[in-house]
Every structure is written in structure tokens, then in C-alpha cells.
PDB file of C-alpha atoms in Angstrom:
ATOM      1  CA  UNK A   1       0.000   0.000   0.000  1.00 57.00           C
ATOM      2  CA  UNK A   2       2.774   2.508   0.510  1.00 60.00           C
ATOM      3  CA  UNK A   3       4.057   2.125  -2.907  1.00 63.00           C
ATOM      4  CA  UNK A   4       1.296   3.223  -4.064  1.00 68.00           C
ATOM      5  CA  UNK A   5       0.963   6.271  -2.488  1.00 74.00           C
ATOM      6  CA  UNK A   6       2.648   9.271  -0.751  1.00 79.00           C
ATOM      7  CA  UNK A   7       2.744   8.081   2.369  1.00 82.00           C
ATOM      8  CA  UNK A   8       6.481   7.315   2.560  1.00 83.00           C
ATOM      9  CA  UNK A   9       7.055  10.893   2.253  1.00 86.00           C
ATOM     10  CA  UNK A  10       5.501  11.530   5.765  1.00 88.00           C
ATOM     11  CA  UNK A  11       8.769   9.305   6.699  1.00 89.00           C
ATOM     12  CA  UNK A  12      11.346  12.005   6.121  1.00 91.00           C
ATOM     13  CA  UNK A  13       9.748  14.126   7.939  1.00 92.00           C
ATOM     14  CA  UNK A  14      12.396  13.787  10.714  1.00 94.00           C
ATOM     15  CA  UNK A  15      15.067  14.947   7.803  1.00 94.00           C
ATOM     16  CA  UNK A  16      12.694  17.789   7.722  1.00 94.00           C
ATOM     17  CA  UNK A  17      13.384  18.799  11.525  1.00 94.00           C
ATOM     18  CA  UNK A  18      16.815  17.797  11.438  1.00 94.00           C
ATOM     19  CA  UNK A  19      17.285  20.034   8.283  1.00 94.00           C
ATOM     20  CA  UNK A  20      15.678  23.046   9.667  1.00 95.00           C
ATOM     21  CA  UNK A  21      17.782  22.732  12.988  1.00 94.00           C
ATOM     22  CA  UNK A  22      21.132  23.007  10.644  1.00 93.00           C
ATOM     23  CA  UNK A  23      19.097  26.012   8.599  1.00 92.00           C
ATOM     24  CA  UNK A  24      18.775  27.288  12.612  1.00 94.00           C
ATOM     25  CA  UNK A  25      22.656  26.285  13.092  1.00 94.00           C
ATOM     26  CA  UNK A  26      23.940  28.690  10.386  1.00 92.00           C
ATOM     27  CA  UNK A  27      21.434  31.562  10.323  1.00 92.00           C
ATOM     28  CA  UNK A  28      19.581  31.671  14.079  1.00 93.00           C
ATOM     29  CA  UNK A  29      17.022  33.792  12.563  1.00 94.00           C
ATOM     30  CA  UNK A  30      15.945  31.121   9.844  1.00 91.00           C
ATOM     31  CA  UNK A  31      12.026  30.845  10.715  1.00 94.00           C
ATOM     32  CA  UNK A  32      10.261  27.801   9.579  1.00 94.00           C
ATOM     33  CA  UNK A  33       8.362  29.827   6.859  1.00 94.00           C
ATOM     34  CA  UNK A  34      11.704  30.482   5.411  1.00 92.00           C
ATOM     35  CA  UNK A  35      12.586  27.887   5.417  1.00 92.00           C
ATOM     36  CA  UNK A  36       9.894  25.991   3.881  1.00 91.00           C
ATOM     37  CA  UNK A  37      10.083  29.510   1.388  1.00 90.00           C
ATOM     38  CA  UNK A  38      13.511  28.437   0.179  1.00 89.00           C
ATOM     39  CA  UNK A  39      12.997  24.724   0.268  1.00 89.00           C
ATOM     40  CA  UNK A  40       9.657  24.578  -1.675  1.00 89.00           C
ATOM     41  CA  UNK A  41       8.674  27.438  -3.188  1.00 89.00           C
ATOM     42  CA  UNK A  42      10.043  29.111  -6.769  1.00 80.00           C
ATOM     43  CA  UNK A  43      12.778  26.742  -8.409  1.00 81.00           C
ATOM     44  CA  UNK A  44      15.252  24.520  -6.590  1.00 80.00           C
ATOM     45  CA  UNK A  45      18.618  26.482  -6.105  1.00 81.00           C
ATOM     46  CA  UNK A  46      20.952  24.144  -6.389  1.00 87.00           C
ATOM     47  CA  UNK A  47      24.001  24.810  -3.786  1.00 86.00           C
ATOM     48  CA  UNK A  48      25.768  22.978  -1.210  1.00 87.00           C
ATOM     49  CA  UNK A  49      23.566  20.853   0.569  1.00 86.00           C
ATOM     50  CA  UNK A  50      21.472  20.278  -2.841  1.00 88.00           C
ATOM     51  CA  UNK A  51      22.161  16.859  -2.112  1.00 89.00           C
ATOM     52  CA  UNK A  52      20.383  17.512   1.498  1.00 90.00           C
ATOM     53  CA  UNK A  53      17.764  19.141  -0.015  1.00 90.00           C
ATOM     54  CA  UNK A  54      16.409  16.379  -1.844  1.00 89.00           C
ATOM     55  CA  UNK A  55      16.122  14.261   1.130  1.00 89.00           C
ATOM     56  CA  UNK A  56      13.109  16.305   2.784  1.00 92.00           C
ATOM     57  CA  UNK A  57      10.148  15.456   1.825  1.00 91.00           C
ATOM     58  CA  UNK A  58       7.568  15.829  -1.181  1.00 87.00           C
ATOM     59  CA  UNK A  59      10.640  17.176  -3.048  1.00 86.00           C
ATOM     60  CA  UNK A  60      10.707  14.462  -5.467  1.00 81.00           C
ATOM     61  CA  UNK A  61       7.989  12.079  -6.382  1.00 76.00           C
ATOM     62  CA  UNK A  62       7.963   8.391  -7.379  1.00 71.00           C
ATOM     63  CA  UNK A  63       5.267   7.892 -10.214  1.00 70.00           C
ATOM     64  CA  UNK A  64       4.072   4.425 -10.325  1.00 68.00           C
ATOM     65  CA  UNK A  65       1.285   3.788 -12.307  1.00 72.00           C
ATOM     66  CA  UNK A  66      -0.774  -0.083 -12.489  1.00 74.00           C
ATOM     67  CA  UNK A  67      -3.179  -0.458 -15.028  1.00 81.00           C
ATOM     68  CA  UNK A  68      -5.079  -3.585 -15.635  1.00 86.00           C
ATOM     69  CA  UNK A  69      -7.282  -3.992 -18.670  1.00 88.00           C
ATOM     70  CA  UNK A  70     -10.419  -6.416 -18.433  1.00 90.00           C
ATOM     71  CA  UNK A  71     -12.141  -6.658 -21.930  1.00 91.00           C
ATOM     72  CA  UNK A  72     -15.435  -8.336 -21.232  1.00 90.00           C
ATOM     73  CA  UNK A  73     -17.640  -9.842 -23.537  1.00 92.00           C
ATOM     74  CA  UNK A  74     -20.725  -8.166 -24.821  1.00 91.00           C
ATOM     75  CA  UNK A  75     -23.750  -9.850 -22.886  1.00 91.00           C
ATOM     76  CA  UNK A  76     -27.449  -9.066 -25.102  1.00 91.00           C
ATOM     77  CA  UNK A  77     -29.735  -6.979 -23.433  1.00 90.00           C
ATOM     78  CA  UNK A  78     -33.414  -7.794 -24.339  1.00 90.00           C
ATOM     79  CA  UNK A  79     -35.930  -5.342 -23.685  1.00 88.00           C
ATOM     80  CA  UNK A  80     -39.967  -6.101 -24.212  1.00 88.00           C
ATOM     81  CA  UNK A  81     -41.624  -3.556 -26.108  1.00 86.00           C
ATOM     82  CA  UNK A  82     -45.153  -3.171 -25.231  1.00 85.00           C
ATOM     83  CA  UNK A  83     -47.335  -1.216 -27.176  1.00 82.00           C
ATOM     84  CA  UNK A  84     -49.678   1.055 -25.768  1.00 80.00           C
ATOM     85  CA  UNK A  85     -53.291   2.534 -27.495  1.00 80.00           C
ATOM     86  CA  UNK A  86     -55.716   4.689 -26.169  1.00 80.00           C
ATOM     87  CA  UNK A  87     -58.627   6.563 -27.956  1.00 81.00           C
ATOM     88  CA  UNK A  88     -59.035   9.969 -27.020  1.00 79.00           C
ATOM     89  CA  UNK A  89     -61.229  12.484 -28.433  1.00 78.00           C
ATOM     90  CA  UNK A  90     -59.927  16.078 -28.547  1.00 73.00           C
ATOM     91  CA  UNK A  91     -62.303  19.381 -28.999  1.00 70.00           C
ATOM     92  CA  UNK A  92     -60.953  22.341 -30.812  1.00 66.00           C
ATOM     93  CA  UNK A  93     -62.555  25.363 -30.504  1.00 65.00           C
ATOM     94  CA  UNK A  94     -62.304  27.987 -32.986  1.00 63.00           C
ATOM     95  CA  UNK A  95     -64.210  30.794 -31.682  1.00 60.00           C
ATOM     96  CA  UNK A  96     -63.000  34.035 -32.355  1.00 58.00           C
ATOM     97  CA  UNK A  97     -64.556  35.417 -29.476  1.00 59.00           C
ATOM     98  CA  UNK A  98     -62.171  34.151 -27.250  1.00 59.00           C
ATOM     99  CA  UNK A  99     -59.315  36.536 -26.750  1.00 58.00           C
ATOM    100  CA  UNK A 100     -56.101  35.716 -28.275  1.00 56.00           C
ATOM    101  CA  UNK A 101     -57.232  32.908 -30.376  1.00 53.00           C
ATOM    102  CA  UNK A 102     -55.752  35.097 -33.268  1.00 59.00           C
ATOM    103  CA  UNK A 103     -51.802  35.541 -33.036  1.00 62.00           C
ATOM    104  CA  UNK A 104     -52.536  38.626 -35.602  1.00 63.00           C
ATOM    105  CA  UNK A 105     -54.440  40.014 -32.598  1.00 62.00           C
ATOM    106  CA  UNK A 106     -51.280  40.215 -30.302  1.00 66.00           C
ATOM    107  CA  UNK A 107     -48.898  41.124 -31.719  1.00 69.00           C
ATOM    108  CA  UNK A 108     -48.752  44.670 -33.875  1.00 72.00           C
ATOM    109  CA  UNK A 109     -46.512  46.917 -35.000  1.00 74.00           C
ATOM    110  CA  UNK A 110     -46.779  50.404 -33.444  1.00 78.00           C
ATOM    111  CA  UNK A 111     -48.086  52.702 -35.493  1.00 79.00           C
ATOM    112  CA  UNK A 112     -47.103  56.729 -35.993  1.00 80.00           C
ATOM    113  CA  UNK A 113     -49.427  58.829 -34.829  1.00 75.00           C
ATOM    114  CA  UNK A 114     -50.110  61.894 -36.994  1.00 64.00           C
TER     115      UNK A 114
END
């Protein structure tokens, strides 16, 4: 299960404290925000303890990637088709006494007024 994941990296993190307390060592005022600044942010300066640097964690990343391809055979799907009828009996009305029966009625175009 670790392999497959990122959970190893959570096992340097003891380099990580180790390497901040030799940050601490050389410059007293080294803060862990700076340090995790210089360590992880921007690109990677490569310097002295480069070498170091690589060893904290989430600085480099193993890709590993497991596919497995099943190719299964088709299985028919029936489905019943049932056929439905009913009789229904529509009314239309027609009667032009019913407002807006006649699209011609609604909609106009405006008109100048003299």
C-alpha cells in the first residue's frame, strides 16, 4: 500500500526537523516559513547541501502507475416492447370570441401617430 501512495514521504519528515535545525545552526534567525520559502517554493537552487535538499520530503515524487485492462464480452440486453393505445377524443374550438385565439391580434406593429 505505501508504494502506491505518498505516504512514505511523511517518513522524512524527521530529515525535515533535522534540516531546519542546521538552517537554525547557520542563520539563528531562519524561521520555519523560510525555510519551507527556500525549500519549496520558486525553483530549486541548487548549492551545497542540494544533495540535502532532496532528502526532505515531497521534493521528489515516485510515479508508479498499475493499469489492468479487463475486456469483457458483450452480454445481449433484451428489452420487451409493449405497445400502448388509447382513444381519445380532442375538442378544438375555434371561436374568435375568445381573446387571443388570433396571433394577428397580439402582436402589432406600433403605429405613428399623426
Amino acid at each position: 500500500m505505501l508504494a502506491f501512495s505518498e505516504l512514505p514521504q511523511l517518513l522524512k519528515i524527521p530529515v525535515f526537523i533535522e534540516h531546519f535545525q542546521e538552517h537554525q545552526q547557520r542563520d539563528p534567525g531562519t524561521t520555519v516559513w523560510g525555510f519551507i520559502a527556500e525549500h519549496y517554493q520558486g525553483k530549486f537552487v541548487v548549492d551545497d547541501d542540494y544533495q540535502r535538499d532532496m532528502q526532505l520530503p515531497f521534493r521528489t515524487t515516485n510515479v508508479v502507475l498499475n493499469t489492468t485492462v479487463i475486456i469483457a464480452p458483450p452480454v445481449p440486453i433484451e428489452i420487451p416492447v409493449t405497445l400502448h393505445s388509447s382513444e381519445t377524443e380532442f375538442t378544438h374550438s375555434n371561436d374568435s370570441r375568445i381573446p387571443f385565439t388570433n396571433i394577428r391580434d397580439i402582436f402589432q406593429p406600433p403605429r405613428i401617430s399623426s
